[in-house]
Amino acid sequence: MNIAVCIKRVPETAEAAVNIDSSEKHIIPDQLVFDINEADNYALEEALLLREKTEGDITLFTVGSKESDEVIKMGLAKGATRGVRITPENLDNLDAYAVAKLLAEQVKEGNFDLILTGCISSDVGNSQVGVTLAELLGIPHATLVIKMGIEDGFATVQRELEGGLLEELKIKLPALFTIQTGINEPRYASILGIKRAAQKELRVIENITAEGMKAEVVKMYYPPVGKMAEILEGGVEEVSGKLCEILKGKGLL
Amino acid sequence: MTKDIFVIVEHRRGEVRDITFELLTKGYELSRDRGKLLAVLLGFQNEKIIDKLKPFAETILNIDDERLKEFNAEYYQIVLSNLLQEKKPFITLLGQTAFGIDFAPSLSTAIDLPYSSDCLDLEIENDTVFTERQIYGGKINSRISLAENWGYLVSVRPGSIAPRDVELVAEVVDVSSPIKEDIDYRKFMQYVEAAKGEVDITQSEVVIGIGRGIKEDKNLSMMEDFAKSIGGVLACSRPVVDAGWLTKDRQVGSSGKTVKPKLYIAVGISGAFQHVMGMKGADTIVAINKDPNAPIFTVANYGIVGDLLQVIPKLNEKITELKGA
Ligand SMILES: Cc1cc2nc3c(=O)[nH]c(=O)nc-3n(C[C@H](O)[C@H](O)[C@H](O)COP(=O)(O)OP(=O)(O)OC[C@H]3O[C@@H](n4cnc5c(N)ncnc54)[C@H](O)[C@@H]3O)c2cc1C
Ligand SMILES: Nc1ncnc2c1ncn2[C@@H]1O[C@H](COP(=O)(O)O)[C@@H](O)[C@H]1O
């Protein structure tokens, strides 16, 4: 079984300050640490686990700058067969549809039985690229997949609904699934894997221009300051004391 | 030409989901002076659902087909691509939920409609559609404009619009189902219920929510001690479950549980909307986070900006003191 996995390099922003540049259309990446998108890491692991059970190749696809080679190489080190980086000239103003179109043009050449993406990218959070790609390839899909099994050309998947409820579907391959976090335990690359990755194929597609954008960022801005918590000021000792007083005053202690 | 607003009704097992009423509220506002507000209902034996929807829309387009009994993105796409191309609504609204994200991107691609997902709001200025979104984990907002077209698809984040009663009386229009053959490439099999755990976090008056900020599972025991001394139960955000540190029944949020305790203390949780949806109903919310810009501080009543590894032991000490006294 041949599997394609779409992965994206994203900044880690949970603990960092995020600043907008002077164009007001991008953030300033300089101080940020980048890594593979969280959900994509689970998608990659799912592909690796499946490949342990069946023969076949895993091809990684990314649309991004040269720096995206980092996440491709990490995937190759974990065991993927090859990588494809797509870098259009107008990389800076792609929308989800354009990304999916760029991916579709490459993925359709590959004769894949299964295509995996993350369910959401942690930077722009569209939850759009995977399902758009499925439509462009003309294959069925399921989103938010949290369990997956493959038998006789069909996949039985569980997708996550709300409140812990799941729905089980049976889907004919080739198909595309967008993978939810928690489906497996992503591995780390081994030293040997990292060495081997250097020999693996990493194809670069350049000198192309993406077309068909339908959504344009007009402006980025900082969220308006609305309701805000009362921040307790002082050292650890002081703030702990203050919080206890407040909770006690409310009868919560 | 009138510019109608369509709202795709989200329902499951006979219940209309809250997001539908939020969308109908927004749809009503957008449709004034433009056109009509229509609720689009795909389902099977829809009478009960129609009764619920009647006061919220001007028209209900009712598509009744046994194959629409459970949600299936493939059937939805057949029905909606037909309907939208025929009726040409100006804006079609749906929810950014497990339902919406499973069919909106492919539908928009199939019929070539510009689509903006997970929007907090949308605005129409001289026929151009602008949406407001949150990116980078809620630290940045972005304003999006959609390319000129006859119609647009917009998915809205649950909980971002306060639903209002609009007191309409909808006319029900039956639309025949365009589904011809059964689909064999995607089949709904069954629902699988969440496993029950040993503790029901929804029953506790004090809930301590821990997040990825606790960093390592060796810090769990410190949090357990804290929960015990304050008299609460330990709950968590999704990454804590993903890492296997706590079981799924402890997860708070859209894909976990909704809690409404007297006190919720979020420790090392950034405040992603999927988490916030599950705890914003708490009476008092305290957030402990080392990042002063963490979105959780816009949800909390009280905040401590600091390292949880220092704050929690100190708090624990003070509470034990107070309780002992
Ligand atoms: C479809 C879908 C459903 C989802 N459902 C849920 C759900 O039900 N529940 C849920 O929680 N999430 C859910 N998520 C995930 C959600 O989007 C976020 O990824 C998640 O809530 C983030 O968890 P977190 O705040 O613990 O981690 P992060 O966002 O990584 O935040 C960690 C925080 O810890 C702080 N921190 C780090 N170290 C320290 C320290 N030493 N002291 C103090 N603070 C520190 C950081 O500043 C940061 O704010 C869902 C996502 C999707 C796509
Ligand atoms: N630039 C990209 N390159 C490769 N895959 C991507 C890219 N952007 C998004 N994806 C894939 O699509 C998923 C959903 O992304 P999004 O629609 O941006 O939320 C991600 O988890 C990735 O698997």
PDB file of C-alpha atoms and ligand atoms in Angstrom, chain A residues 5-9 37 39-40 43 61-64 94 96 99 103 116-130 178, ligand 2:
ATOM      1  CA  VAL A   5       1.205  12.253   3.970  1.00  0.00           C
ATOM      2  CA  CYS A   6       0.860  16.032   3.788  1.00  0.00           C
ATOM      3  CA  ILE A   7       2.894  17.819   6.414  1.00  0.00           C
ATOM      4  CA  LYS A   8       3.446  21.457   7.220  1.00  0.00           C
ATOM      5  CA  ARG A   9       6.100  23.382   9.084  1.00  0.00           C
ATOM      6  CA  ASN A  37       2.336  20.695  12.699  1.00  0.00           C
ATOM      7  CA  ALA A  39      -1.761  16.809  13.859  1.00  0.00           C
ATOM      8  CA  ASP A  40       0.546  16.034  10.900  1.00  0.00           C
ATOM      9  CA  ALA A  43      -0.765  11.445  10.499  1.00  0.00           C
ATOM     10  CA  PHE A  61       4.395  16.357   0.602  1.00  0.00           C
ATOM     11  CA  THR A  62       4.756  19.894   1.784  1.00  0.00           C
ATOM     12  CA  VAL A  63       4.033  23.307   0.357  1.00  0.00           C
ATOM     13  CA  GLY A  64       6.490  25.692   1.918  1.00  0.00           C
ATOM     14  CA  LEU A  94      -1.579  31.273  -0.762  1.00  0.00           C
ATOM     15  CA  ALA A  96      -6.050  26.850   1.677  1.00  0.00           C
ATOM     16  CA  VAL A  99      -2.304  24.882  -1.201  1.00  0.00           C
ATOM     17  CA  LEU A 103      -0.666  19.343  -3.505  1.00  0.00           C
ATOM     18  CA  LEU A 116      -3.319  11.338   5.195  1.00  0.00           C
ATOM     19  CA  THR A 117      -3.294  14.932   6.385  1.00  0.00           C
ATOM     20  CA  GLY A 118      -3.650  16.539   9.789  1.00  0.00           C
ATOM     21  CA  CYS A 119      -7.158  17.637  10.800  1.00  0.00           C
ATOM     22  CA  ILE A 120      -6.037  21.224  11.359  1.00  0.00           C
ATOM     23  CA  SER A 121      -2.900  23.321  11.059  1.00  0.00           C
ATOM     24  CA  SER A 122      -2.055  25.067  14.295  1.00  0.00           C
ATOM     25  CA  ASP A 123      -1.103  28.380  12.644  1.00  0.00           C
ATOM     26  CA  VAL A 124      -4.015  29.308  10.358  1.00  0.00           C
ATOM     27  CA  GLY A 125      -6.414  26.607  11.564  1.00  0.00           C
ATOM     28  CA  ASN A 126      -8.584  26.289   8.488  1.00  0.00           C
ATOM     29  CA  SER A 127      -9.302  22.551   8.598  1.00  0.00           C
ATOM     30  CA  GLN A 128      -9.713  22.890   4.873  1.00  0.00           C
ATOM     31  CA  VAL A 129      -6.700  21.624   2.914  1.00  0.00           C
ATOM     32  CA  GLY A 130      -7.311  17.882   3.423  1.00  0.00           C
ATOM     33  CA  THR A 178      -7.607  13.948   8.159  1.00  0.00           C
TER      34      THR A 178
HETATM   35  N1  LIG C   2       1.452  24.076   3.230  1.00  0.00           N
HETATM   36  C1  LIG C   2       1.069  22.807   3.442  1.00  0.00           C
HETATM   37  N2  LIG C   2       1.824  21.781   3.000  1.00  0.00           N
HETATM   38  C2  LIG C   2       1.442  20.493   3.211  1.00  0.00           C
HETATM   39  N3  LIG C   2       0.330  20.149   3.842  1.00  0.00           N
HETATM   40  C3  LIG C   2      -0.465  21.135   4.306  1.00  0.00           C
HETATM   41  C4  LIG C   2      -0.141  22.502   4.139  1.00  0.00           C
HETATM   42  N4  LIG C   2      -1.118  23.244   4.702  1.00  0.00           N
HETATM   43  C5  LIG C   2      -1.996  22.369   5.237  1.00  0.00           C
HETATM   44  N5  LIG C   2      -1.621  21.101   4.997  1.00  0.00           N
HETATM   45  C6  LIG C   2      -2.265  19.850   5.431  1.00  0.00           C
HETATM   46  O1  LIG C   2      -3.638  20.089   5.637  1.00  0.00           O
HETATM   47  C7  LIG C   2      -3.988  19.920   7.009  1.00  0.00           C
HETATM   48  C8  LIG C   2      -5.035  20.914   7.405  1.00  0.00           C
HETATM   49  O2  LIG C   2      -4.532  22.212   7.263  1.00  0.00           O
HETATM   50  P1  LIG C   2      -5.471  23.522   7.326  1.00  0.00           P
HETATM   51  O3  LIG C   2      -6.502  23.363   6.289  1.00  0.00           O
HETATM   52  O4  LIG C   2      -4.499  24.632   7.063  1.00  0.00           O
HETATM   53  O5  LIG C   2      -5.998  23.561   8.722  1.00  0.00           O
HETATM   54  C9  LIG C   2      -2.662  20.027   7.756  1.00  0.00           C
HETATM   55  O6  LIG C   2      -2.734  19.323   8.964  1.00  0.00           O
HETATM   56  C10 LIG C   2      -1.692  19.409   6.759  1.00  0.00           C
HETATM   57  O7  LIG C   2      -1.718  18.004   6.815  1.00  0.00           O
END
